[in-house]
Structures are given as structure tokens and as C-alpha cells.
Amino acid sequence: MNRQQWGSRAGFILAAVGSAVGLGNIWRFPYVAYENGGGAFFIPYLFALLTAGIPILIMEFTIGHKYRGSAPLSFFRMSGKKAEWLGWWAVFVAFVISTYYAVIIAWAMRYTIFSFGQAWGEDTEGFLFTEFLQLDVAPGETGGIVWGIFIPLVLVWVITLGILVAGVKKGIEYANRIFIPTLVILFLIIVIRAVTLEGAALGLTAFFEPNFENIMDPSVWVAAYGHIFFSLSIAFAIMITYSSYLPKKSDITNNAFITGFANSGFELLAGIGVFAALGFMATQLEVPVSEVASAGVGLAFVVFPQIINQLPGLNGIFGALFFLSLTLAGLTSLMSITETYVAGLTEKLGISRNKAVLFGGGLAALISILFATQGGLFFLDAADYYINQFGVAAVGLVEVVMIAWILRKTGVLQNHANLTSDIHLGGWWKVCLGLITPIVLGYMMFGLITQNVLQQFDFDSGNYEGYSDEFALTMFLASAGAALVVGIIVSFIKWSRSTP
Ligand code: PHE
Ligand code: NA
């Protein structure tokens, strides 16, 4: 069986950028930067991008390109069973993320339609939680299915799995060739509109104003590293999988720099657009920008609808453009994350691509229904929190320590990348991977463990969001813990004989 391949270099880059540019760029970055020093955040951010983001991207691109397999198969070919489990761990983290990421895209799809005529009314918060999400049960309980989420959710999976069935070149590459340029154009229209609104300058000042005191605070550096990992989709098995479809002669380091800078460029653009709009909102309400700035679900589904309500002129259209952008950015990321386990399953069991999409994607789709029920938001929020904190940072840390120190593969990878790349990797690359990144991530994990895990045994202190110990522990184990255990178990299954 011939391995699938990208049709062109641009196709691969668009797909990698499509994976990187996601909900994180639009609703996470602006707020993280604002909270962590505004203009001064760019120093730790750039440092994290250059010492961890791009070096790990280069590493993952090289692994996929050299070993030509899904993350588990690549690690297996690199060092056998000793390393294979790491690939599965990343794949199962990806699997868990895909189950709730799909649901947020479904919300965005529904909100695209809501935009025409501002179905959310004046009280956008009440609308979101009470009418749309129907959140009227305690954390950990589920009511019935919420059809307003379920129906777009089915659509999200049909589109995503349909694209994956069509293959790497005819499906993923083709979809990204359409979705990414469309996304950039839509987003440029939104940003231009936002910066020309009354009060935009106020928002931009709040966003860019440097607070240099923050730079001395270690938590700001941790935030920068955490964001870079999430934003570049590294340590999710994604970039290894995508680069395994590269043709033999491919410039790896250049591709990594382009992907990294394109993602950051989009983030910066989003920061400008979001804060210009927040400046407008603050001006309308005659409050400081800090009062309207918020992150995540609150920003996209509460504050933005308010902004859209206030816009002069064709506000319905602009609302629809915004939510359509979220939908497109999300879909291209969901494709990439689903491809990690589709590829893993195909190779492990020697089954066809269609079967892997049907079983792997189908299972993820079934599980995702949990998040489309009344009370689903609590599951979604907790899963997202634990998987991002523990799943991704932990996989990233173990990945660099294994490769740099235990398996000692940086030299081999360096030579491989240098064979086909313009920019040659030197000592700086090894120092970033072997020293700087493990130190920062190690420090980060230590803080997280003392903060969160130990709290589970200390019944006086609060859990994340004040959730009960049972719910917090269950969600921690189900989202972050299970991925590691299942990963190790699966690594004991034999590879299909049809996989060389
Ligand atoms: N890089 C994505 C973003 O910025 C994050 C992501 C991608 C998460 C794919 C999961 C899967 O939003
Ligand atoms: Na991103």
C-alpha cells in the first residue's frame, strides 16, 4: 500500500497552518496577552516561540518526515516499544480533545445563523447559558440532549469525517486550500471593520500598553510557554502525522518557520481585531476596557454578540462573518486532530482508511454527544482544563526529555533535517530542546501538580471552578489520566503485518 502524500509544498503548509490556527488564536491569545503584560508579553511570547515552539515544530516535522508514520508508528520505528507508548499517549490526548472541540465548532455554526437578526437579544449571557446551552443541572449531571447543539454537531462530524475519507491530498489538502484563504479574507474584513469603529484606539492601547513589571513574574513565562504549545498544536501527535505525508525532498526547517510565524501573525491580527472591538464596546457602555475584556466562551459567545448588537450598519452580516471564521478555523484544526488517530488505527490494525474514519471518528462523535446535553458545558470546561494543563504540557515534557536525554536522538534528527533543509540546525536547536524547554516545562508541571493534584487530597481547599472532589477527580482521570493508561496498553498490541 502506497503512503498518501501531499500534492504540493503549499498544500502541506496550508494544512499545518490550518491545524495551528484555531479557536486558540481568536479567543485565547488576545486575552492571554492582555492579562500577562500587554505589549510586554511579546518578550516572553517570542522567547517561547523561538526556544520551544519552533524547535519542537522542527523536531516533530523531522520525526514524521524521517519515520513516515503516525506518531505511534514513528516512535516505534525510532526506538521500538520503548518509545511507541509516547505516540499513543499523544494520540489519545488528541482523541479526547477532538470530542469537545467539535462541540464548540457546533456552537459557532449555530451562532452564525443566530447572527442574522441577533437571535440572542439583549441579555446575551442569559441567552447562552439558559436558552442555548440549557445549563440547568449540577456539574457532573446530564439532562437530555440539546437539539440546537446536536444538529450542528452532526454536521461538524459529517463534514470533518467526509473530508478525511477523501484522503490526505484530495480531502485535507483540498479543504485547507479553500478554508484557509477564505478564513484570512473574512478575518481581514472583520479586523478592518473593527479598527475603524469608534473607540477602537482605546482598546488597542489597552492591548498593547506594556506592563514591564509582569516580565519578572514566572507565571507570565509559564503562560507564554503554555500558550505556544496549544497554539502551534505541538505535543498533540498532529504535526508528526501531517509531516509523515511529506514527499522525501522537503525543506523541513523552512516549513516549520513559515508555519510558526503564520500562526503568530494570525494571532496578532486576532488580538488587534478583538481589542479594537472591545474598545468600541467599552466606549458605548462608558466603562474601561478591562470591564468588557474576557476569554474563551465568554468572549466569543457573550461579549461578541453584545458588540454585534451595538454595531452600526450591517451588523448581522458582520456577526455571521465572525462566527463563520470561528467555524472555519475550528474545522481545519479538528481535521488535523482526528487524522492522528485515523492514521494510528490504520497502521496498527492494517484496516482501510474508511474503516478507521468510521470507527475512530465515529467513536469520537458518539462521545461528543455528552457535551451536547444539558450540563454538557461543565464536562466540556473541566475536560478542557485538565487536558490542557496536564495532557499537553506533560506529553511535551516527556517528549523532549525522551528524545534529548533518554533515547538521545537529537543528533540523528539534526542530520536528517539538514539533508533537505536550507536553514541548518546547529547547537542552538539542541540547547532549546535538551535544556531550555525541559526546564521551563518541568517548572510548569511542578507548579501544576502542587496546585491541583495535591488539592484533591486536601478537602479544605477548592478545586478548579469549585467543582466537587468527585467530579474534579473523575474529569482529571477521564481526560488526562486515561490517555496515558490506554496509550501504554495499546502499545502492547502487535502492529498489523501489512504495516512494514
Ligand atoms: N492550535 C489550535 C488553536 O490554536 C489548538 C488546537 C488544534 C487544539 C488542534 C486542538 C487541536 O486553536
Ligand atoms: Na494557534
Coordinates of C-alpha atoms and ligand atoms in Angstrom, one line a residue:
M1 CA 0.0 0.0 0.0
N2 CA 1.4 3.4 -1.0
R3 CA 1.6 6.0 1.7
Q4 CA -0.6 9.0 1.0
Q5 CA 1.2 12.3 0.1
W6 CA 0.6 16.0 0.0
G7 CA 0.2 17.3 -3.5
S8 CA 2.5 20.2 -3.1
R9 CA 4.6 22.1 -0.5
A10 CA 1.9 24.8 -0.3
G11 CA -0.6 22.2 0.4
F12 CA 1.3 20.9 3.4
I13 CA 2.0 24.3 4.8
L14 CA -1.7 25.3 4.4
A15 CA -2.7 22.2 6.3
A16 CA -0.2 22.7 9.1
V17 CA -1.2 26.4 9.4
G18 CA -4.8 25.2 9.3
S19 CA -4.2 23.0 12.2
A20 CA -2.3 25.6 14.2
V21 CA -4.8 28.5 13.5
G22 CA -7.8 27.6 15.6
L23 CA -10.1 28.8 18.3
G24 CA -7.0 29.4 20.4
N25 CA -5.8 32.2 18.1
I26 CA -9.1 34.0 18.2
W27 CA -10.4 33.7 21.7
R28 CA -7.4 32.6 23.7
F29 CA -4.4 34.6 22.6
P30 CA -5.8 38.2 22.8
Y31 CA -6.8 37.6 26.4
V32 CA -3.6 35.7 27.5
A33 CA -1.5 38.6 26.1
Y34 CA -3.6 41.2 27.7
E35 CA -3.7 39.5 31.1
N36 CA 0.1 38.9 31.1
G37 CA 1.5 42.3 30.5
G38 CA 0.0 43.5 27.2
G39 CA 2.8 44.8 25.0
A40 CA 5.4 43.5 27.4
F41 CA 4.0 39.9 26.9
F42 CA 5.7 39.9 23.5
I43 CA 9.1 39.3 25.1
P44 CA 8.2 36.0 26.9
Y45 CA 5.9 35.1 23.9
L46 CA 8.7 35.5 21.3
F47 CA 11.1 33.7 23.6
A48 CA 8.8 30.8 24.0
L49 CA 8.1 30.7 20.2
L50 CA 11.8 30.7 19.4
T51 CA 13.1 28.4 22.1
A52 CA 10.2 25.9 22.3
G53 CA 7.6 26.4 19.7
I54 CA 9.6 26.4 16.5
P55 CA 12.3 24.0 17.7
I56 CA 9.7 21.4 18.7
L57 CA 7.8 22.0 15.5
I58 CA 11.1 21.3 13.6
M59 CA 11.6 18.2 15.7
E60 CA 8.1 16.9 15.1
F61 CA 8.3 17.6 11.3
T62 CA 11.6 15.8 11.2
I63 CA 10.3 12.8 13.1
G64 CA 7.3 12.5 10.8
H65 CA 9.4 13.0 7.6
K66 CA 12.1 10.6 8.6
Y67 CA 10.0 7.7 10.0
R68 CA 7.0 8.2 7.8
G69 CA 4.3 7.1 10.1
S70 CA 1.6 8.3 12.5
A71 CA 3.0 9.4 15.9
P72 CA 3.0 5.9 17.4
L73 CA 4.5 4.2 14.3
S74 CA 7.1 6.9 14.0
F75 CA 8.2 6.5 17.6
F76 CA 8.1 2.7 17.2
R77 CA 10.4 2.9 14.2
M78 CA 12.6 5.3 16.1
S79 CA 13.2 3.2 19.2
G80 CA 10.7 0.3 19.3
K81 CA 8.3 -0.4 22.2
K82 CA 10.4 1.9 24.5
A83 CA 9.0 4.9 22.6
E84 CA 5.8 3.7 21.0
W85 CA 3.6 4.4 24.1
L86 CA 4.5 8.0 23.9
G87 CA 2.9 8.3 20.5
W88 CA -0.3 6.6 21.7
W89 CA -0.4 8.9 24.7
A90 CA -0.3 11.9 22.4
V91 CA -2.9 10.3 20.1
F92 CA -5.3 9.6 23.0
V93 CA -4.9 13.2 24.3
A94 CA -5.8 14.3 20.8
F95 CA -8.8 11.9 20.8
V96 CA -10.2 13.4 24.0
I97 CA -9.7 17.0 22.7
S98 CA -11.5 16.2 19.4
T99 CA -14.6 15.1 21.4
Y100 CA -15.2 18.5 22.9
Y101 CA -13.5 20.7 20.3
A102 CA -16.2 19.5 17.8
V103 CA -18.9 20.8 20.1
I104 CA -17.5 24.3 20.3
I105 CA -17.4 24.4 16.5
A106 CA -21.1 23.3 16.5
W107 CA -21.9 26.3 18.8
A108 CA -20.1 28.6 16.4
M109 CA -22.1 27.2 13.4
R110 CA -25.3 27.7 15.3
Y111 CA -24.3 31.3 16.2
T112 CA -23.5 32.0 12.5
I113 CA -27.2 31.5 11.9
F114 CA -28.2 33.3 15.1
S115 CA -26.3 36.4 13.9
F116 CA -28.9 37.2 11.3
G117 CA -31.4 39.1 13.3
Q118 CA -29.4 38.8 16.5
A119 CA -31.5 35.9 17.9
W120 CA -29.7 36.3 21.3
G121 CA -31.5 39.5 22.2
E122 CA -30.2 42.0 24.8
D123 CA -29.2 39.5 27.5
T124 CA -26.6 37.6 25.6
E125 CA -25.3 35.8 28.7
G126 CA -28.7 34.6 29.8
F127 CA -29.4 33.5 26.2
L128 CA -26.1 31.5 26.0
F129 CA -26.5 29.6 29.3
T130 CA -30.2 29.3 29.8
E131 CA -31.7 29.2 26.3
F132 CA -28.9 27.9 24.2
L133 CA -26.9 25.5 26.4
Q134 CA -29.8 24.9 28.8
L135 CA -27.5 24.6 31.6
D136 CA -29.8 23.8 34.5
V137 CA -28.2 20.8 36.1
A138 CA -25.4 20.5 38.7
P139 CA -21.8 19.8 37.5
G140 CA -21.5 16.1 36.7
E141 CA -25.1 15.6 35.9
T142 CA -26.6 15.3 32.4
G143 CA -30.1 16.2 31.3
G144 CA -31.4 15.4 27.9
I145 CA -29.8 16.2 24.5
V146 CA -29.9 19.8 23.5
W147 CA -31.1 19.6 19.9
G148 CA -29.8 23.1 19.0
I149 CA -26.3 21.8 19.6
F150 CA -26.8 18.3 18.5
I151 CA -27.9 19.1 14.9
P152 CA -24.9 21.3 14.1
L153 CA -22.7 18.8 15.9
V154 CA -23.8 16.1 13.5
L155 CA -23.0 18.5 10.6
V156 CA -19.5 19.2 12.0
W157 CA -18.7 15.5 12.1
V158 CA -20.1 14.7 8.7
I159 CA -18.0 17.5 7.2
T160 CA -14.8 16.5 9.0
L161 CA -15.1 12.8 8.5
G162 CA -16.2 13.3 4.9
I163 CA -13.0 15.3 4.3
L164 CA -10.9 12.6 6.0
V165 CA -12.4 9.8 3.9
A166 CA -11.5 11.7 0.8
G167 CA -7.8 11.3 1.8
V168 CA -4.8 13.4 2.5
K169 CA -4.4 15.2 -0.8
K170 CA -8.0 15.1 -2.1
G171 CA -9.6 15.7 1.3
I172 CA -7.4 17.5 3.8
E173 CA -5.2 19.4 1.4
Y174 CA -8.1 20.4 -0.8
A175 CA -10.3 21.6 2.1
N176 CA -7.5 23.7 3.6
R177 CA -6.8 25.3 0.2
I178 CA -10.3 26.6 0.3
F179 CA -10.9 27.1 4.0
I180 CA -7.7 28.9 4.9
P181 CA -7.7 31.6 2.3
T182 CA -11.4 32.2 2.9
L183 CA -10.7 32.5 6.6
V184 CA -7.9 35.0 6.1
I185 CA -10.1 37.1 3.9
L186 CA -13.1 37.0 6.2
F187 CA -10.9 37.8 9.2
L188 CA -9.3 40.7 7.4
I189 CA -12.7 42.2 6.7
I190 CA -13.6 41.9 10.4
V191 CA -10.4 43.4 11.6
I192 CA -10.6 46.3 9.2
R193 CA -14.2 46.9 10.3
A194 CA -13.2 46.7 14.0
V195 CA -10.3 49.1 13.8
T196 CA -12.5 51.7 12.1
L197 CA -15.0 51.6 14.9
E198 CA -15.4 54.5 17.4
G199 CA -13.2 53.7 20.4
A200 CA -11.0 51.2 18.6
A201 CA -7.9 53.1 19.6
L202 CA -8.8 52.8 23.3
G203 CA -9.0 49.0 23.0
L204 CA -5.7 48.8 21.1
T205 CA -4.0 51.0 23.8
A206 CA -5.2 48.6 26.5
F207 CA -3.9 45.7 24.5
F208 CA -0.5 47.0 23.6
E209 CA 0.3 49.1 26.6
P210 CA 3.4 47.3 28.1
N211 CA 3.4 46.4 31.7
F212 CA 7.0 45.6 32.2
E213 CA 6.7 44.6 35.8
N214 CA 5.0 41.4 34.7
I215 CA 8.1 40.2 32.9
M216 CA 9.7 39.4 36.2
D217 CA 6.8 37.2 37.2
P218 CA 7.5 33.5 36.4
S219 CA 3.8 32.8 35.8
V220 CA 3.9 35.0 32.8
W221 CA 6.6 32.9 31.3
V222 CA 4.6 29.8 32.0
A223 CA 1.6 31.3 30.4
A224 CA 3.7 32.1 27.3
Y225 CA 5.0 28.5 27.0
G226 CA 1.6 27.0 27.7
H227 CA 0.0 29.2 25.0
I228 CA 2.7 28.4 22.4
F229 CA 2.2 24.7 22.9
F230 CA -1.5 24.9 22.5
S231 CA -1.4 27.4 19.7
L232 CA 1.1 25.5 17.5
S233 CA -0.6 22.2 18.0
I234 CA 2.6 20.6 19.2
A235 CA 2.7 17.6 21.5
F236 CA -0.7 16.5 20.1
A237 CA 0.8 14.0 17.6
I238 CA -0.7 16.2 14.9
M239 CA 2.4 17.6 13.3
I240 CA 4.2 14.3 13.3
T241 CA 1.2 12.8 11.4
Y242 CA 1.0 15.6 8.9
S243 CA 4.7 15.7 8.1
S244 CA 4.7 11.9 7.6
Y245 CA 2.8 12.7 4.3
L246 CA 5.6 15.0 3.0
P247 CA 7.5 14.0 -0.1
K248 CA 11.1 12.8 0.5
K249 CA 12.6 16.1 -0.7
S250 CA 11.1 18.7 1.6
D251 CA 12.6 21.6 3.4
I252 CA 11.7 20.9 7.0
T253 CA 13.2 23.8 8.9
N254 CA 11.8 26.4 6.5
N255 CA 8.3 24.8 6.6
A256 CA 8.5 25.0 10.4
F257 CA 9.4 28.7 10.5
I258 CA 6.7 29.5 8.0
T259 CA 4.1 27.6 10.0
G260 CA 5.2 29.2 13.3
F261 CA 5.2 32.7 12.0
A262 CA 2.0 32.4 10.1
N263 CA 0.2 31.2 13.3
S264 CA 1.7 34.1 15.3
G265 CA 0.8 36.6 12.6
F266 CA -2.8 35.4 12.7
E267 CA -2.8 35.6 16.5
L268 CA -1.6 39.2 16.4
L269 CA -4.3 40.1 13.8
A270 CA -6.9 38.5 16.1
G271 CA -5.6 40.4 19.1
I272 CA -5.9 43.7 17.1
G273 CA -9.4 42.8 15.9
V274 CA -10.7 41.6 19.2
F275 CA -9.3 44.6 21.3
A276 CA -10.5 47.2 18.7
A277 CA -14.0 45.7 19.1
L278 CA -13.7 45.7 22.9
G279 CA -12.6 49.3 22.7
F280 CA -15.8 50.1 20.8
M281 CA -17.9 48.2 23.3
A282 CA -16.3 49.9 26.3
T283 CA -16.9 53.3 24.6
Q284 CA -20.6 52.5 24.0
L285 CA -21.0 51.4 27.6
E286 CA -18.8 54.2 29.0
V287 CA -16.7 51.7 31.0
P288 CA -13.0 50.9 31.0
V289 CA -11.8 48.2 28.5
S290 CA -10.9 45.9 31.4
E291 CA -14.6 45.6 32.2
V292 CA -15.5 44.1 28.9
A293 CA -12.4 42.0 28.2
S294 CA -12.9 38.3 28.8
A295 CA -11.7 35.0 27.5
G296 CA -12.9 31.8 25.8
V297 CA -16.6 31.0 25.8
G298 CA -17.4 34.4 27.4
L299 CA -15.6 36.4 24.8
A300 CA -16.9 34.7 21.7
F301 CA -20.5 33.8 22.8
V302 CA -21.3 36.6 25.3
V303 CA -19.3 39.7 24.6
F304 CA -19.2 39.4 20.8
P305 CA -22.9 39.1 20.5
Q306 CA -23.2 42.3 22.5
I307 CA -20.7 44.0 20.3
I308 CA -22.7 42.8 17.3
N309 CA -25.9 44.2 18.8
Q310 CA -24.3 47.6 19.0
L311 CA -22.6 47.7 15.6
P312 CA -23.9 50.4 13.2
G313 CA -25.0 49.2 9.8
L314 CA -24.9 45.7 8.6
N315 CA -24.4 44.1 11.9
G316 CA -26.0 40.7 11.2
I317 CA -23.5 40.1 8.3
F318 CA -20.5 41.0 10.5
G319 CA -21.7 38.7 13.2
A320 CA -22.1 35.9 10.7
L321 CA -18.6 36.6 9.3
F322 CA -17.1 36.4 12.8
F323 CA -18.8 33.1 13.7
L324 CA -18.1 31.7 10.3
S325 CA -14.4 32.5 10.9
L326 CA -14.5 30.6 14.2
T327 CA -16.2 27.7 12.4
L328 CA -13.6 27.5 9.6
A329 CA -10.6 27.9 12.0
G330 CA -12.1 25.2 14.2
L331 CA -12.8 22.7 11.3
T332 CA -9.3 22.8 9.9
S333 CA -8.0 22.1 13.4
L334 CA -10.5 19.3 14.1
M335 CA -9.5 17.6 10.8
S336 CA -5.8 17.5 11.9
I337 CA -6.6 16.2 15.4
T338 CA -8.9 13.5 14.0
E339 CA -6.3 12.4 11.5
T340 CA -3.9 11.5 14.3
Y341 CA -6.0 8.5 15.4
V342 CA -7.2 7.7 11.9
A343 CA -3.6 7.2 10.9
G344 CA -2.7 5.4 14.1
L345 CA -5.6 2.9 13.7
T346 CA -5.0 2.3 10.0
E347 CA -1.4 1.4 10.7
K348 CA -1.9 -0.6 13.9
L349 CA -4.7 -2.8 12.7
G350 CA -4.0 -2.7 9.0
I351 CA -7.5 -1.6 8.2
S352 CA -8.6 0.7 5.4
R353 CA -8.7 4.4 5.8
N354 CA -12.5 4.4 5.5
K355 CA -12.9 1.9 8.3
A356 CA -10.5 3.9 10.6
V357 CA -12.5 7.0 9.9
L358 CA -15.8 5.2 10.6
F359 CA -14.7 3.5 13.9
G360 CA -12.3 6.1 15.3
G361 CA -14.2 9.2 14.1
G362 CA -17.5 7.5 14.8
L363 CA -16.5 6.8 18.4
A364 CA -15.3 10.4 19.0
A365 CA -18.6 11.6 17.5
L366 CA -20.6 9.4 19.8
I367 CA -18.7 10.6 22.9
S368 CA -19.0 14.2 21.9
I369 CA -22.8 13.9 22.3
L370 CA -22.2 14.0 26.1
F371 CA -21.1 17.7 25.6
A372 CA -24.3 18.4 23.7
T373 CA -26.5 17.7 26.6
Q374 CA -27.9 19.9 29.4
G375 CA -25.0 20.2 31.8
G376 CA -22.6 19.4 28.9
L377 CA -20.7 22.7 29.5
F378 CA -19.4 21.5 32.8
F379 CA -18.0 18.4 31.3
L380 CA -16.5 20.4 28.4
D381 CA -15.0 23.0 30.6
A382 CA -13.4 20.5 33.0
A383 CA -12.1 18.3 30.3
D384 CA -10.6 21.2 28.5
Y385 CA -8.9 22.5 31.7
Y386 CA -7.4 19.2 32.7
I387 CA -6.3 18.0 29.3
N388 CA -4.6 21.3 28.5
Q389 CA -2.9 21.6 31.8
F390 CA -1.8 18.0 32.2
G391 CA -2.2 16.3 28.9
V392 CA -0.4 18.7 26.7
A393 CA 2.3 20.0 29.0
A394 CA 3.1 16.5 30.2
V395 CA 3.3 15.0 26.8
G396 CA 5.5 17.8 25.7
L397 CA 7.8 17.5 28.6
V398 CA 8.1 13.7 28.4
E399 CA 8.6 14.0 24.6
V400 CA 11.6 16.4 24.8
V401 CA 13.2 14.5 27.7
M402 CA 12.9 11.1 26.0
I403 CA 14.3 12.4 22.7
A404 CA 17.1 14.6 24.1
W405 CA 18.1 12.6 27.1
I406 CA 16.8 9.0 27.1
L407 CA 16.8 7.9 23.5
R408 CA 19.4 10.5 22.5
K409 CA 18.0 11.2 19.1
T410 CA 18.7 14.9 18.6
G411 CA 21.9 14.2 16.6
V412 CA 20.2 11.8 14.2
L413 CA 17.2 14.1 13.7
Q414 CA 19.5 17.1 13.2
N415 CA 21.4 15.3 10.4
H416 CA 18.2 14.2 8.8
A417 CA 16.7 17.7 8.8
N418 CA 19.9 19.2 7.5
L419 CA 20.0 16.9 4.5
T420 CA 17.0 18.6 2.9
S421 CA 16.7 22.0 4.6
D422 CA 18.1 25.4 3.8
I423 CA 18.4 26.6 7.3
H424 CA 20.8 24.3 9.1
L425 CA 20.2 23.1 12.6
G426 CA 23.1 23.7 15.0
G427 CA 23.8 23.7 18.6
W428 CA 21.1 26.2 19.4
W429 CA 18.5 23.7 18.4
K430 CA 19.8 21.1 20.8
V431 CA 20.1 23.6 23.7
C432 CA 16.5 24.6 23.2
L433 CA 15.2 21.0 23.2
G434 CA 17.5 19.5 25.7
L435 CA 17.8 22.3 28.2
I436 CA 15.6 25.4 28.0
T437 CA 12.3 23.6 27.2
P438 CA 12.6 20.8 29.7
I439 CA 13.5 23.3 32.5
V440 CA 10.5 25.6 31.8
L441 CA 8.1 22.7 31.3
G442 CA 9.4 20.9 34.3
Y443 CA 8.9 24.0 36.4
M444 CA 5.4 24.3 35.0
M445 CA 4.4 20.7 35.8
F446 CA 5.8 21.0 39.3
G447 CA 3.6 24.1 39.9
L448 CA 0.5 22.4 38.4
I449 CA 0.9 19.3 40.4
T450 CA 1.4 21.0 43.7
Q451 CA -1.5 23.3 42.8
N452 CA -4.1 20.8 41.5
V453 CA -3.3 17.2 42.3
L454 CA -2.4 17.7 45.9
Q455 CA -5.6 19.7 46.3
Q456 CA -7.6 16.6 45.6
F457 CA -6.5 15.2 48.8
D458 CA -6.9 18.4 50.8
F459 CA -10.6 18.7 51.2
D460 CA -10.5 22.2 52.6
S461 CA -9.1 23.9 49.5
G462 CA -11.1 24.4 46.4
N463 CA -10.9 22.5 43.1
Y464 CA -10.9 24.0 39.7
E465 CA -14.1 26.2 39.4
G466 CA -15.1 24.9 42.8
Y467 CA -16.2 21.6 41.4
S468 CA -16.8 18.7 43.9
D469 CA -13.8 16.4 44.6
E470 CA -15.5 13.5 42.9
F471 CA -16.3 15.5 39.8
A472 CA -12.9 17.1 39.6
L473 CA -11.1 13.8 40.1
T474 CA -13.3 11.9 37.6
M475 CA -12.7 14.5 35.0
F476 CA -9.0 14.6 35.7
L477 CA -8.7 10.9 35.3
A478 CA -11.1 10.6 32.4
S479 CA -9.4 13.3 30.3
A480 CA -5.8 13.5 31.2
G481 CA -5.1 10.2 33.0
A482 CA -6.9 7.7 30.8
A483 CA -4.9 8.9 27.7
L484 CA -1.7 7.7 29.3
V485 CA -3.0 4.4 30.6
V486 CA -4.8 3.5 27.3
G487 CA -1.7 4.6 25.4
I488 CA 0.5 2.2 27.3
I489 CA -2.0 -0.7 26.9
V490 CA -2.4 -0.1 23.2
S491 CA 1.4 -0.1 22.7
F492 CA 1.4 -3.8 23.7
I493 CA -0.8 -4.8 20.7
K494 CA 1.2 -6.0 17.7
W495 CA 1.4 -3.9 14.6
S496 CA -0.5 -5.3 11.6
R497 CA 1.5 -7.4 9.3
S498 CA 0.7 -5.1 6.4
T499 CA 2.5 -2.3 8.1
P500 CA 6.2 -2.6 7.3
Ligands
PHE1 N1 -3.7 25.2 17.6 C1 -5.1 25.2 17.9 C2 -5.5 26.6 18.2 O1 -4.8 27.5 18.3 C3 -5.4 24.4 19.0 C4 -5.7 23.0 18.7 C5 -5.6 22.5 17.4 C6 -6.2 22.3 19.7 C7 -6.0 21.2 17.2 C8 -6.5 21.0 19.4 C9 -6.5 20.5 18.2 O2 -6.7 26.8 18.5
NA2 NA -3.0 28.5 17.1

